[in-house]
mmCIF file of N, CA and C in Angstrom:
data_model
loop_
_atom_site.group_PDB
_atom_site.id
_atom_site.type_symbol
_atom_site.label_atom_id
_atom_site.label_comp_id
_atom_site.label_asym_id
_atom_site.label_seq_id
_atom_site.Cartn_x
_atom_site.Cartn_y
_atom_site.Cartn_z
ATOM 1 N N THR A 1 0.828 -1.193 0.000
ATOM 2 C CA THR A 1 0.000 0.000 0.000
ATOM 3 C C THR A 1 0.868 1.250 0.000
ATOM 4 N N ASN A 2 1.971 1.198 0.718
ATOM 5 C CA ASN A 2 2.881 2.338 0.785
ATOM 6 C C ASN A 2 3.443 2.669 -0.598
ATOM 7 N N PHE A 3 3.731 1.618 -1.389
ATOM 8 C CA PHE A 3 4.250 1.817 -2.749
ATOM 9 C C PHE A 3 3.267 2.626 -3.591
ATOM 10 N N TRP A 4 1.977 2.255 -3.524
ATOM 11 C CA TRP A 4 0.952 2.953 -4.313
ATOM 12 C C TRP A 4 0.786 4.389 -3.829
ATOM 13 N N THR A 5 0.816 4.578 -2.515
ATOM 14 C CA THR A 5 0.668 5.915 -1.946
ATOM 15 C C THR A 5 1.811 6.821 -2.392
ATOM 16 N N MET A 6 3.027 6.299 -2.357
ATOM 17 C CA MET A 6 4.181 7.112 -2.770
ATOM 18 C C MET A 6 4.093 7.470 -4.245
ATOM 19 N N ASN A 7 3.641 6.531 -5.071
ATOM 20 C CA ASN A 7 3.536 6.823 -6.498
ATOM 21 C C ASN A 7 2.477 7.876 -6.788
ATOM 22 N N ILE A 8 1.330 7.804 -6.134
ATOM 23 C CA ILE A 8 0.289 8.799 -6.398
ATOM 24 C C ILE A 8 0.733 10.162 -5.889
ATOM 25 N N LEU A 9 1.459 10.189 -4.776
ATOM 26 C CA LEU A 9 1.979 11.467 -4.287
ATOM 27 C C LEU A 9 3.013 12.038 -5.256
ATOM 28 N N LYS A 10 3.831 11.163 -5.826
ATOM 29 C CA LYS A 10 4.814 11.602 -6.829
ATOM 30 C C LYS A 10 4.092 12.160 -8.057
ATOM 31 N N ILE A 11 3.057 11.464 -8.514
ATOM 32 C CA ILE A 11 2.296 11.902 -9.696
ATOM 33 C C ILE A 11 1.644 13.257 -9.437
ATOM 34 N N ILE A 12 1.011 13.401 -8.280
ATOM 35 C CA ILE A 12 0.347 14.668 -7.953
ATOM 36 C C ILE A 12 1.375 15.791 -7.830
ATOM 37 N N GLY A 13 2.514 15.507 -7.212
ATOM 38 C CA GLY A 13 3.568 16.525 -7.082
ATOM 39 C C GLY A 13 4.073 16.994 -8.432
ATOM 40 N N ILE A 14 4.338 16.054 -9.328
ATOM 41 C CA ILE A 14 4.800 16.409 -10.683
ATOM 42 C C ILE A 14 3.732 17.221 -11.404
ATOM 43 N N ALA A 15 2.476 16.804 -11.266
ATOM 44 C CA ALA A 15 1.385 17.516 -11.936
ATOM 45 C C ALA A 15 1.254 18.952 -11.424
ATOM 46 N N ILE A 16 1.349 19.142 -10.112
ATOM 47 C CA ILE A 16 1.231 20.493 -9.543
ATOM 48 C C ILE A 16 2.381 21.380 -10.003
ATOM 49 N N VAL A 17 3.585 20.855 -9.989
ATOM 50 C CA VAL A 17 4.739 21.628 -10.459
ATOM 51 C C VAL A 17 4.564 21.981 -11.935
ATOM 52 N N ALA A 18 4.122 21.011 -12.736
ATOM 53 C CA ALA A 18 3.947 21.252 -14.168
ATOM 54 C C ALA A 18 2.869 22.297 -14.432
ATOM 55 N N VAL A 19 1.748 22.194 -13.733
ATOM 56 C CA VAL A 19 0.663 23.174 -13.930
ATOM 57 C C VAL A 19 1.125 24.565 -13.530
ATOM 58 N N THR A 20 1.833 24.673 -12.428
ATOM 59 C CA THR A 20 2.359 25.977 -12.002
ATOM 60 C C THR A 20 3.311 26.541 -13.053
ATOM 61 N N LEU A 21 4.180 25.700 -13.565
ATOM 62 C CA LEU A 21 5.126 26.122 -14.595
ATOM 63 C C LEU A 21 4.395 26.517 -15.883
ATOM 64 N N ILE A 22 3.409 25.742 -16.264
ATOM 65 C CA ILE A 22 2.642 26.030 -17.487
ATOM 66 C C ILE A 22 1.919 27.362 -17.358
ATOM 67 N N LEU A 23 1.270 27.591 -16.217
ATOM 68 C CA LEU A 23 0.552 28.852 -16.020
ATOM 69 C C LEU A 23 1.498 30.049 -16.023
ATOM 70 N N THR A 24 2.703 29.862 -15.532
ATOM 71 C CA THR A 24 3.687 30.944 -15.513
ATOM 72 C C THR A 24 4.204 31.233 -16.920
ATOM 73 N N VAL A 25 4.465 30.184 -17.682
ATOM 74 C CA VAL A 25 5.089 30.323 -19.001
ATOM 75 C C VAL A 25 4.071 30.674 -20.087
ATOM 76 N N LYS A 26 2.814 30.260 -19.905
ATOM 77 C CA LYS A 26 1.795 30.362 -20.955
ATOM 78 C C LYS A 26 1.611 31.783 -21.501
ATOM 79 N N ALA A 27 1.662 32.764 -20.647
ATOM 80 C CA ALA A 27 1.444 34.147 -21.080
ATOM 81 C C ALA A 27 2.553 34.645 -22.007
ATOM 82 N N TYR A 28 3.767 34.157 -21.799
ATOM 83 C CA TYR A 28 4.903 34.645 -22.571
ATOM 84 C C TYR A 28 5.271 33.730 -23.739
ATOM 85 N N ARG A 29 5.158 32.432 -23.529
ATOM 86 C CA ARG A 29 5.546 31.459 -24.564
ATOM 87 C C ARG A 29 4.552 30.298 -24.592
ATOM 88 N N PRO A 30 3.411 30.489 -25.273
ATOM 89 C CA PRO A 30 2.389 29.429 -25.288
ATOM 90 C C PRO A 30 2.896 28.104 -25.861
ATOM 91 N N GLU A 31 3.815 28.170 -26.823
ATOM 92 C CA GLU A 31 4.346 26.928 -27.411
ATOM 93 C C GLU A 31 5.176 26.153 -26.391
ATOM 94 N N ALA A 32 5.874 26.868 -25.510
ATOM 95 C CA ALA A 32 6.651 26.206 -24.459
ATOM 96 C C ALA A 32 5.714 25.562 -23.435
ATOM 97 N N ALA A 33 4.583 26.216 -23.168
ATOM 98 C CA ALA A 33 3.605 25.656 -22.236
ATOM 99 C C ALA A 33 3.067 24.335 -22.771
ATOM 100 N N LEU A 34 2.819 24.269 -24.062
ATOM 101 C CA LEU A 34 2.329 23.031 -24.671
ATOM 102 C C LEU A 34 3.393 21.938 -24.586
ATOM 103 N N GLN A 35 4.639 22.298 -24.797
ATOM 104 C CA GLN A 35 5.724 21.315 -24.702
ATOM 105 C C GLN A 35 5.879 20.793 -23.275
ATOM 106 N N ILE A 36 5.724 21.673 -22.306
ATOM 107 C CA ILE A 36 5.791 21.248 -20.903
ATOM 108 C C ILE A 36 4.642 20.286 -20.599
ATOM 109 N N SER A 37 3.476 20.615 -21.098
ATOM 110 C CA SER A 37 2.310 19.753 -20.900
ATOM 111 C C SER A 37 2.531 18.380 -21.519
ATOM 112 N N LEU A 38 3.062 18.354 -22.719
ATOM 113 C CA LEU A 38 3.335 17.093 -23.415
ATOM 114 C C LEU A 38 4.366 16.263 -22.648
ATOM 115 N N ALA A 39 5.443 16.895 -22.248
ATOM 116 C CA ALA A 39 6.499 16.186 -21.507
ATOM 117 C C ALA A 39 5.966 15.655 -20.179
ATOM 118 N N THR A 40 5.157 16.441 -19.502
ATOM 119 C CA THR A 40 4.579 16.005 -18.234
ATOM 120 C C THR A 40 3.671 14.803 -18.443
ATOM 121 N N GLY A 41 2.863 14.856 -19.493
ATOM 122 C CA GLY A 41 1.977 13.729 -19.795
ATOM 123 C C GLY A 41 2.749 12.442 -20.026
ATOM 124 N N VAL A 42 3.838 12.532 -20.759
ATOM 125 C CA VAL A 42 4.666 11.354 -21.030
ATOM 126 C C VAL A 42 5.294 10.831 -19.735
ATOM 127 N N ILE A 43 5.815 11.734 -18.915
ATOM 128 C CA ILE A 43 6.434 11.335 -17.647
ATOM 129 C C ILE A 43 5.410 10.636 -16.749
ATOM 130 N N LEU A 44 4.220 11.209 -16.644
ATOM 131 C CA LEU A 44 3.183 10.608 -15.800
ATOM 132 C C LEU A 44 2.749 9.248 -16.340
ATOM 133 N N LEU A 45 2.685 9.133 -17.654
ATOM 134 C CA LEU A 45 2.324 7.854 -18.268
ATOM 135 C C LEU A 45 3.381 6.794 -17.974
ATOM 136 N N LEU A 46 4.643 7.170 -18.026
ATOM 137 C CA LEU A 46 5.727 6.227 -17.719
ATOM 138 C C LEU A 46 5.699 5.794 -16.251
ATOM 139 N N ILE A 47 5.394 6.734 -15.365
ATOM 140 C CA ILE A 47 5.285 6.382 -13.948
ATOM 141 C C ILE A 47 4.129 5.403 -13.744
ATOM 142 N N ALA A 48 3.001 5.688 -14.387
ATOM 143 C CA ALA A 48 1.841 4.806 -14.255
ATOM 144 C C ALA A 48 2.142 3.424 -14.825
ATOM 145 N N ALA A 49 2.830 3.378 -15.953
ATOM 146 C CA ALA A 49 3.178 2.092 -16.563
ATOM 147 C C ALA A 49 4.081 1.294 -15.638
ATOM 148 N N GLY A 50 5.025 1.949 -15.012
ATOM 149 C CA GLY A 50 5.896 1.267 -14.064
ATOM 150 C C GLY A 50 5.136 0.773 -12.842
ATOM 151 N N THR A 51 4.135 1.511 -12.449
ATOM 152 C CA THR A 51 3.332 1.154 -11.289
ATOM 153 C C THR A 51 2.526 -0.119 -11.539
ATOM 154 N N ILE A 52 1.977 -0.250 -12.741
ATOM 155 C CA ILE A 52 1.098 -1.397 -12.994
ATOM 156 C C ILE A 52 1.846 -2.634 -13.490
ATOM 157 N N SER A 53 3.134 -2.509 -13.777
ATOM 158 C CA SER A 53 3.862 -3.669 -14.302
ATOM 159 C C SER A 53 3.855 -4.835 -13.316
ATOM 160 N N GLY A 54 4.006 -4.565 -12.030
ATOM 161 C CA GLY A 54 3.955 -5.618 -11.017
ATOM 162 C C GLY A 54 2.587 -6.270 -10.954
ATOM 163 N N LEU A 55 1.553 -5.467 -11.104
ATOM 164 C CA LEU A 55 0.190 -5.978 -11.094
ATOM 165 C C LEU A 55 -0.052 -6.904 -12.284
ATOM 166 N N ILE A 56 0.463 -6.533 -13.437
ATOM 167 C CA ILE A 56 0.315 -7.354 -14.637
ATOM 168 C C ILE A 56 0.988 -8.712 -14.438
ATOM 169 N N GLU A 57 2.170 -8.704 -13.851
ATOM 170 C CA GLU A 57 2.879 -9.961 -13.593
ATOM 171 C C GLU A 57 2.080 -10.850 -12.644
ATOM 172 N N LYS A 58 1.476 -10.269 -11.618
ATOM 173 C CA LYS A 58 0.678 -11.036 -10.662
ATOM 174 C C LYS A 58 -0.559 -11.620 -11.339
ATOM 175 N N ILE A 59 -1.240 -10.843 -12.145
ATOM 176 C CA ILE A 59 -2.437 -11.333 -12.848
ATOM 177 C C ILE A 59 -2.060 -12.470 -13.793
ATOM 178 N N THR A 60 -0.958 -12.316 -14.506
ATOM 179 C CA THR A 60 -0.497 -13.359 -15.429
ATOM 180 C C THR A 60 -0.171 -14.650 -14.679
ATOM 181 N N ALA A 61 0.480 -14.530 -13.546
ATOM 182 C CA ALA A 61 0.814 -15.712 -12.738
ATOM 183 C C ALA A 61 -0.454 -16.406 -12.246
ATOM 184 N N GLU A 62 -1.432 -15.632 -11.816
ATOM 185 C CA GLU A 62 -2.699 -16.212 -11.355
ATOM 186 C C GLU A 62 -3.427 -16.895 -12.507
ATOM 187 N N ALA A 63 -3.404 -16.303 -13.675
ATOM 188 C CA ALA A 63 -4.062 -16.897 -14.844
ATOM 189 C C ALA A 63 -3.428 -18.242 -15.184
ATOM 190 N N GLN A 64 -2.116 -18.284 -15.167
ATOM 191 C CA GLN A 64 -1.418 -19.534 -15.477
ATOM 192 C C GLN A 64 -1.708 -20.593 -14.421
ATOM 193 N N LYS A 65 -1.834 -20.173 -13.170
ATOM 194 C CA LYS A 65 -2.116 -21.103 -12.084
ATOM 195 C C LYS A 65 -3.458 -21.812 -12.299
ATOM 196 N N TYR A 66 -4.427 -21.102 -12.860
ATOM 197 C CA TYR A 66 -5.754 -21.672 -13.084
ATOM 198 C C TYR A 66 -5.948 -22.175 -14.508
ATOM 199 N N GLY A 67 -4.875 -22.202 -15.297
ATOM 200 C CA GLY A 67 -4.951 -22.755 -16.641
ATOM 201 C C GLY A 67 -5.599 -21.829 -17.662
ATOM 202 N N ILE A 68 -5.659 -20.539 -17.362
ATOM 203 C CA ILE A 68 -6.232 -19.562 -18.295
ATOM 204 C C ILE A 68 -5.106 -19.031 -19.170
ATOM 205 N N ASP A 69 -5.377 -18.933 -20.451
ATOM 206 C CA ASP A 69 -4.373 -18.441 -21.388
ATOM 207 C C ASP A 69 -4.010 -16.999 -21.042
ATOM 208 N N PRO A 70 -2.742 -16.733 -20.712
ATOM 209 C CA PRO A 70 -2.343 -15.360 -20.365
ATOM 210 C C PRO A 70 -2.481 -14.388 -21.535
ATOM 211 N N GLY A 71 -2.643 -14.910 -22.734
ATOM 212 C CA GLY A 71 -2.842 -14.048 -23.896
ATOM 213 C C GLY A 71 -4.080 -13.183 -23.775
ATOM 214 N N TYR A 72 -5.102 -13.699 -23.073
ATOM 215 C CA TYR A 72 -6.328 -12.911 -22.887
ATOM 216 C C TYR A 72 -6.045 -11.673 -22.051
ATOM 217 N N PHE A 73 -5.239 -11.839 -21.018
ATOM 218 C CA PHE A 73 -4.896 -10.692 -20.178
ATOM 219 C C PHE A 73 -3.971 -9.735 -20.922
ATOM 220 N N SER A 74 -3.135 -10.287 -21.785
ATOM 221 C CA SER A 74 -2.258 -9.445 -22.603
ATOM 222 C C SER A 74 -3.087 -8.520 -23.487
ATOM 223 N N VAL A 75 -4.125 -9.077 -24.100
ATOM 224 C CA VAL A 75 -5.010 -8.262 -24.948
ATOM 225 C C VAL A 75 -5.710 -7.208 -24.109
ATOM 226 N N LEU A 76 -6.147 -7.587 -22.922
ATOM 227 C CA LEU A 76 -6.818 -6.646 -22.030
ATOM 228 C C LEU A 76 -5.894 -5.491 -21.660
ATOM 229 N N ILE A 77 -4.673 -5.804 -21.284
ATOM 230 C CA ILE A 77 -3.704 -4.772 -20.894
ATOM 231 C C ILE A 77 -3.367 -3.877 -22.083
ATOM 232 N N LYS A 78 -3.176 -4.481 -23.265
ATOM 233 C CA LYS A 78 -2.903 -3.684 -24.470
ATOM 234 C C LYS A 78 -4.055 -2.731 -24.761
ATOM 235 N N THR A 79 -5.282 -3.236 -24.614
ATOM 236 C CA THR A 79 -6.462 -2.416 -24.886
ATOM 237 C C THR A 79 -6.533 -1.234 -23.932
ATOM 238 N N ILE A 80 -6.297 -1.492 -22.661
ATOM 239 C CA ILE A 80 -6.315 -0.406 -21.679
ATOM 240 C C ILE A 80 -5.209 0.600 -21.984
ATOM 241 N N GLY A 81 -4.024 0.110 -22.339
ATOM 242 C CA GLY A 81 -2.915 1.000 -22.689
ATOM 243 C C GLY A 81 -3.234 1.861 -23.899
ATOM 244 N N ILE A 82 -3.813 1.254 -24.926
ATOM 245 C CA ILE A 82 -4.185 2.008 -26.128
ATOM 246 C C ILE A 82 -5.192 3.091 -25.769
ATOM 247 N N ALA A 83 -6.173 2.740 -24.939
ATOM 248 C CA ALA A 83 -7.202 3.713 -24.550
ATOM 249 C C ALA A 83 -6.587 4.903 -23.819
ATOM 250 N N TYR A 84 -5.678 4.616 -22.882
ATOM 251 C CA TYR A 84 -5.054 5.701 -22.129
ATOM 252 C C TYR A 84 -4.151 6.567 -23.013
ATOM 253 N N ILE A 85 -3.401 5.932 -23.882
ATOM 254 C CA ILE A 85 -2.512 6.703 -24.759
ATOM 255 C C ILE A 85 -3.323 7.561 -25.728
ATOM 256 N N ALA A 86 -4.402 6.991 -26.271
ATOM 257 C CA ALA A 86 -5.264 7.762 -27.179
ATOM 258 C C ALA A 86 -5.902 8.936 -26.442
ATOM 259 N N GLN A 87 -6.332 8.694 -25.207
ATOM 260 C CA GLN A 87 -6.933 9.767 -24.425
ATOM 261 C C GLN A 87 -5.915 10.870 -24.137
ATOM 262 N N LEU A 88 -4.689 10.487 -23.804
ATOM 263 C CA LEU A 88 -3.635 11.465 -23.566
ATOM 264 C C LEU A 88 -3.391 12.296 -24.821
ATOM 265 N N GLY A 89 -3.268 11.629 -25.969
ATOM 266 C CA GLY A 89 -3.057 12.351 -27.228
ATOM 267 C C GLY A 89 -4.207 13.286 -27.551
ATOM 268 N N SER A 90 -5.420 12.801 -27.333
ATOM 269 C CA SER A 90 -6.606 13.618 -27.589
ATOM 270 C C SER A 90 -6.640 14.848 -26.685
ATOM 271 N N GLN A 91 -6.322 14.671 -25.417
ATOM 272 C CA GLN A 91 -6.319 15.795 -24.486
ATOM 273 C C GLN A 91 -5.235 16.812 -24.820
ATOM 274 N N ILE A 92 -4.100 16.336 -25.285
ATOM 275 C CA ILE A 92 -3.040 17.257 -25.679
ATOM 276 C C ILE A 92 -3.504 18.091 -26.873
ATOM 277 N N CYS A 93 -4.149 17.437 -27.830
ATOM 278 C CA CYS A 93 -4.678 18.174 -28.989
ATOM 279 C C CYS A 93 -5.739 19.182 -28.559
ATOM 280 N N SER A 94 -6.611 18.772 -27.640
ATOM 281 C CA SER A 94 -7.643 19.687 -27.137
ATOM 282 C C SER A 94 -7.017 20.875 -26.414
ATOM 283 N N ASP A 95 -5.993 20.600 -25.603
ATOM 284 C CA ASP A 95 -5.308 21.684 -24.886
ATOM 285 C C ASP A 95 -4.672 22.675 -25.850
ATOM 286 N N ALA A 96 -4.264 22.182 -27.015
ATOM 287 C CA ALA A 96 -3.655 23.055 -28.022
ATOM 288 C C ALA A 96 -4.713 23.758 -28.863
ATOM 289 N N GLY A 97 -5.989 23.506 -28.572
ATOM 290 C CA GLY A 97 -7.070 24.161 -29.305
ATOM 291 C C GLY A 97 -7.444 23.451 -30.593
ATOM 292 N N GLU A 98 -7.014 22.233 -30.771
ATOM 293 C CA GLU A 98 -7.292 21.475 -31.994
ATOM 294 C C GLU A 98 -8.290 20.359 -31.697
ATOM 295 N N SER A 99 -9.547 20.751 -31.462
ATOM 296 C CA SER A 99 -10.564 19.764 -31.104
ATOM 297 C C SER A 99 -10.885 18.818 -32.259
ATOM 298 N N ALA A 100 -10.750 19.284 -33.504
ATOM 299 C CA ALA A 100 -11.014 18.406 -34.651
ATOM 300 C C ALA A 100 -9.989 17.268 -34.704
ATOM 301 N N ILE A 101 -8.736 17.599 -34.476
ATOM 302 C CA ILE A 101 -7.694 16.564 -34.467
ATOM 303 C C ILE A 101 -7.890 15.662 -33.247
ATOM 304 N N ALA A 102 -8.286 16.239 -32.122
ATOM 305 C CA ALA A 102 -8.517 15.452 -30.908
ATOM 306 C C ALA A 102 -9.581 14.388 -31.149
ATOM 307 N N SER A 103 -10.656 14.763 -31.837
ATOM 308 C CA SER A 103 -11.710 13.774 -32.098
ATOM 309 C C SER A 103 -11.220 12.676 -33.042
ATOM 310 N N LYS A 104 -10.324 13.022 -33.959
ATOM 311 C CA LYS A 104 -9.747 11.997 -34.861
ATOM 312 C C LYS A 104 -8.840 11.049 -34.088
ATOM 313 N N VAL A 105 -8.096 11.577 -33.124
ATOM 314 C CA VAL A 105 -7.245 10.727 -32.285
ATOM 315 C C VAL A 105 -8.126 9.752 -31.497
ATOM 316 N N ASP A 106 -9.249 10.239 -30.951
ATOM 317 C CA ASP A 106 -10.186 9.363 -30.246
ATOM 318 C C ASP A 106 -10.695 8.253 -31.160
ATOM 319 N N LEU A 107 -11.103 8.623 -32.358
ATOM 320 C CA LEU A 107 -11.615 7.643 -33.316
ATOM 321 C C LEU A 107 -10.553 6.610 -33.671
ATOM 322 N N CYS A 108 -9.355 7.076 -33.948
ATOM 323 C CA CYS A 108 -8.264 6.144 -34.291
ATOM 324 C C CYS A 108 -7.947 5.216 -33.122
ATOM 325 N N GLY A 109 -7.983 5.732 -31.910
ATOM 326 C CA GLY A 109 -7.762 4.894 -30.734
ATOM 327 C C GLY A 109 -8.797 3.789 -30.650
ATOM 328 N N ARG A 110 -10.057 4.130 -30.904
ATOM 329 C CA ARG A 110 -11.118 3.113 -30.877
ATOM 330 C C ARG A 110 -10.927 2.079 -31.972
ATOM 331 N N LEU A 111 -10.507 2.524 -33.141
ATOM 332 C CA LEU A 111 -10.274 1.579 -34.240
ATOM 333 C C LEU A 111 -9.115 0.636 -33.929
ATOM 334 N N VAL A 112 -8.051 1.173 -33.344
ATOM 335 C CA VAL A 112 -6.906 0.337 -32.981
ATOM 336 C C VAL A 112 -7.328 -0.681 -31.914
ATOM 337 N N ILE A 113 -8.154 -0.260 -30.970
ATOM 338 C CA ILE A 113 -8.666 -1.191 -29.960
ATOM 339 C C ILE A 113 -9.475 -2.295 -30.627
ATOM 340 N N LEU A 114 -10.340 -1.924 -31.562
ATOM 341 C CA LEU A 114 -11.152 -2.911 -32.277
ATOM 342 C C LEU A 114 -10.279 -3.937 -32.987
ATOM 343 N N VAL A 115 -9.267 -3.465 -33.690
ATOM 344 C CA VAL A 115 -8.357 -4.365 -34.404
ATOM 345 C C VAL A 115 -7.589 -5.253 -33.416
ATOM 346 N N THR A 116 -7.237 -4.701 -32.265
ATOM 347 C CA THR A 116 -6.483 -5.454 -31.265
ATOM 348 C C THR A 116 -7.309 -6.583 -30.654
ATOM 349 N N VAL A 117 -8.573 -6.321 -30.366
ATOM 350 C CA VAL A 117 -9.394 -7.329 -29.683
ATOM 351 C C VAL A 117 -10.079 -8.314 -30.622
ATOM 352 N N MET A 118 -10.168 -7.988 -31.904
ATOM 353 C CA MET A 118 -10.932 -8.830 -32.822
ATOM 354 C C MET A 118 -10.449 -10.285 -32.871
ATOM 355 N N PRO A 119 -9.146 -10.575 -32.948
ATOM 356 C CA PRO A 119 -8.740 -11.983 -32.949
ATOM 357 C C PRO A 119 -9.187 -12.729 -31.684
ATOM 358 N N THR A 120 -9.163 -12.071 -30.546
ATOM 359 C CA THR A 120 -9.605 -12.701 -29.305
ATOM 360 C C THR A 120 -11.107 -12.936 -29.322
ATOM 361 N N VAL A 121 -11.856 -11.973 -29.834
ATOM 362 C CA VAL A 121 -13.310 -12.131 -29.939
ATOM 363 C C VAL A 121 -13.641 -13.314 -30.842
ATOM 364 N N ILE A 122 -12.959 -13.426 -31.967
ATOM 365 C CA ILE A 122 -13.189 -14.546 -32.885
ATOM 366 C C ILE A 122 -12.854 -15.870 -32.202
ATOM 367 N N GLU A 123 -11.755 -15.892 -31.462
ATOM 368 C CA GLU A 123 -11.356 -17.110 -30.753
ATOM 369 C C GLU A 123 -12.399 -17.508 -29.714
ATOM 370 N N ILE A 124 -12.936 -16.546 -28.999
ATOM 371 C CA ILE A 124 -13.963 -16.832 -27.995
ATOM 372 C C ILE A 124 -15.236 -17.343 -28.663
ATOM 373 N N ILE A 125 -15.618 -16.732 -29.776
ATOM 374 C CA ILE A 125 -16.803 -17.202 -30.514
ATOM 375 C C ILE A 125 -16.601 -18.650 -30.966
ATOM 376 N N GLU A 126 -15.418 -18.955 -31.467
ATOM 377 C CA GLU A 126 -15.125 -20.331 -31.893
ATOM 378 C C GLU A 126 -15.189 -21.302 -30.718
ATOM 379 N N MET A 127 -14.682 -20.889 -29.553
ATOM 380 C CA MET A 127 -14.740 -21.756 -28.374
ATOM 381 C C MET A 127 -16.182 -22.012 -27.946
ATOM 382 N N VAL A 128 -16.994 -20.960 -27.955
ATOM 383 C CA VAL A 128 -18.405 -21.105 -27.578
ATOM 384 C C VAL A 128 -19.113 -22.032 -28.563
ATOM 385 N N CYS A 129 -18.847 -21.837 -29.849
ATOM 386 C CA CYS A 129 -19.474 -22.695 -30.853
ATOM 387 C C CYS A 129 -19.039 -24.148 -30.695
ATOM 388 N N THR A 130 -17.780 -24.366 -30.343
ATOM 389 C CA THR A 130 -17.285 -25.725 -30.108
ATOM 390 C C THR A 130 -17.998 -26.341 -28.910
ATOM 391 N N LEU A 131 -18.146 -25.545 -27.841
ATOM 392 C CA LEU A 131 -18.840 -26.044 -26.658
ATOM 393 C C LEU A 131 -20.306 -26.361 -26.947
ATOM 394 N N LEU A 132 -20.922 -25.569 -27.784
ATOM 395 C CA LEU A 132 -22.325 -25.772 -28.140
ATOM 396 C C LEU A 132 -22.498 -26.723 -29.319
ATOM 397 N N GLU A 133 -21.365 -27.177 -29.841
ATOM 398 C CA GLU A 133 -21.336 -28.074 -31.002
ATOM 399 C C GLU A 133 -22.049 -27.471 -32.216
ATOM 400 N N VAL A 134 -21.758 -26.199 -32.469
ATOM 401 C CA VAL A 134 -22.323 -25.502 -33.623
ATOM 402 C C VAL A 134 -21.279 -25.493 -34.723
ATOM 403 N N ASN A 135 -21.688 -25.805 -35.948
ATOM 404 C CA ASN A 135 -20.795 -25.799 -37.094
ATOM 405 C C ASN A 135 -20.740 -24.401 -37.675
ATOM 406 N N ILE A 136 -19.557 -23.774 -37.714
ATOM 407 C CA ILE A 136 -19.396 -22.381 -38.163
ATOM 408 C C ILE A 136 -19.278 -22.306 -39.692
ATOM 409 N N SER A 137 -18.925 -23.345 -40.358
ATOM 410 C CA SER A 137 -18.687 -23.304 -41.795
ATOM 411 C C SER A 137 -19.862 -22.812 -42.480
#
C-alpha cells in the first residue's frame, strides 16, 4: 500500500509543479507551455506504466495457475494501454485548441482497440461454438 501511496503522491507533485510552470510560461511562450504539458503527460504515463507492471505480472501468474491463457490478459492490458494513450493524445490536442484533431485521435484509438481485440473475440466465438457443437462453416 505504501508503494501505491508514494507513487500517487509523486504523480500529484509532478502535476502540480507542471501546472504551475505552465501557467507561468503560458502568457509569454504558449508553445513552451504546450511542450511542458506534453512532456509532463509522457512522464506521468511512464510512472503509471511502471506502477502497474507488477500488477500485470501477478495477474499473469494467477491466470497460469488456473490454466487460463495469459494471452487474454495481454489483450486486455494492451487495450487499456491504447485507450489511455489515445486519451492522452486527444487531451493534448484539445489543450492546443485542436478539437477536430482530438476527435480523430479518439476515433483512431477506438479503431486500434477494435483491431487489437478482434482476434480474441473470434477465438472466444469459436470456443463457444465448439462447446455448443455448432458448425461455423
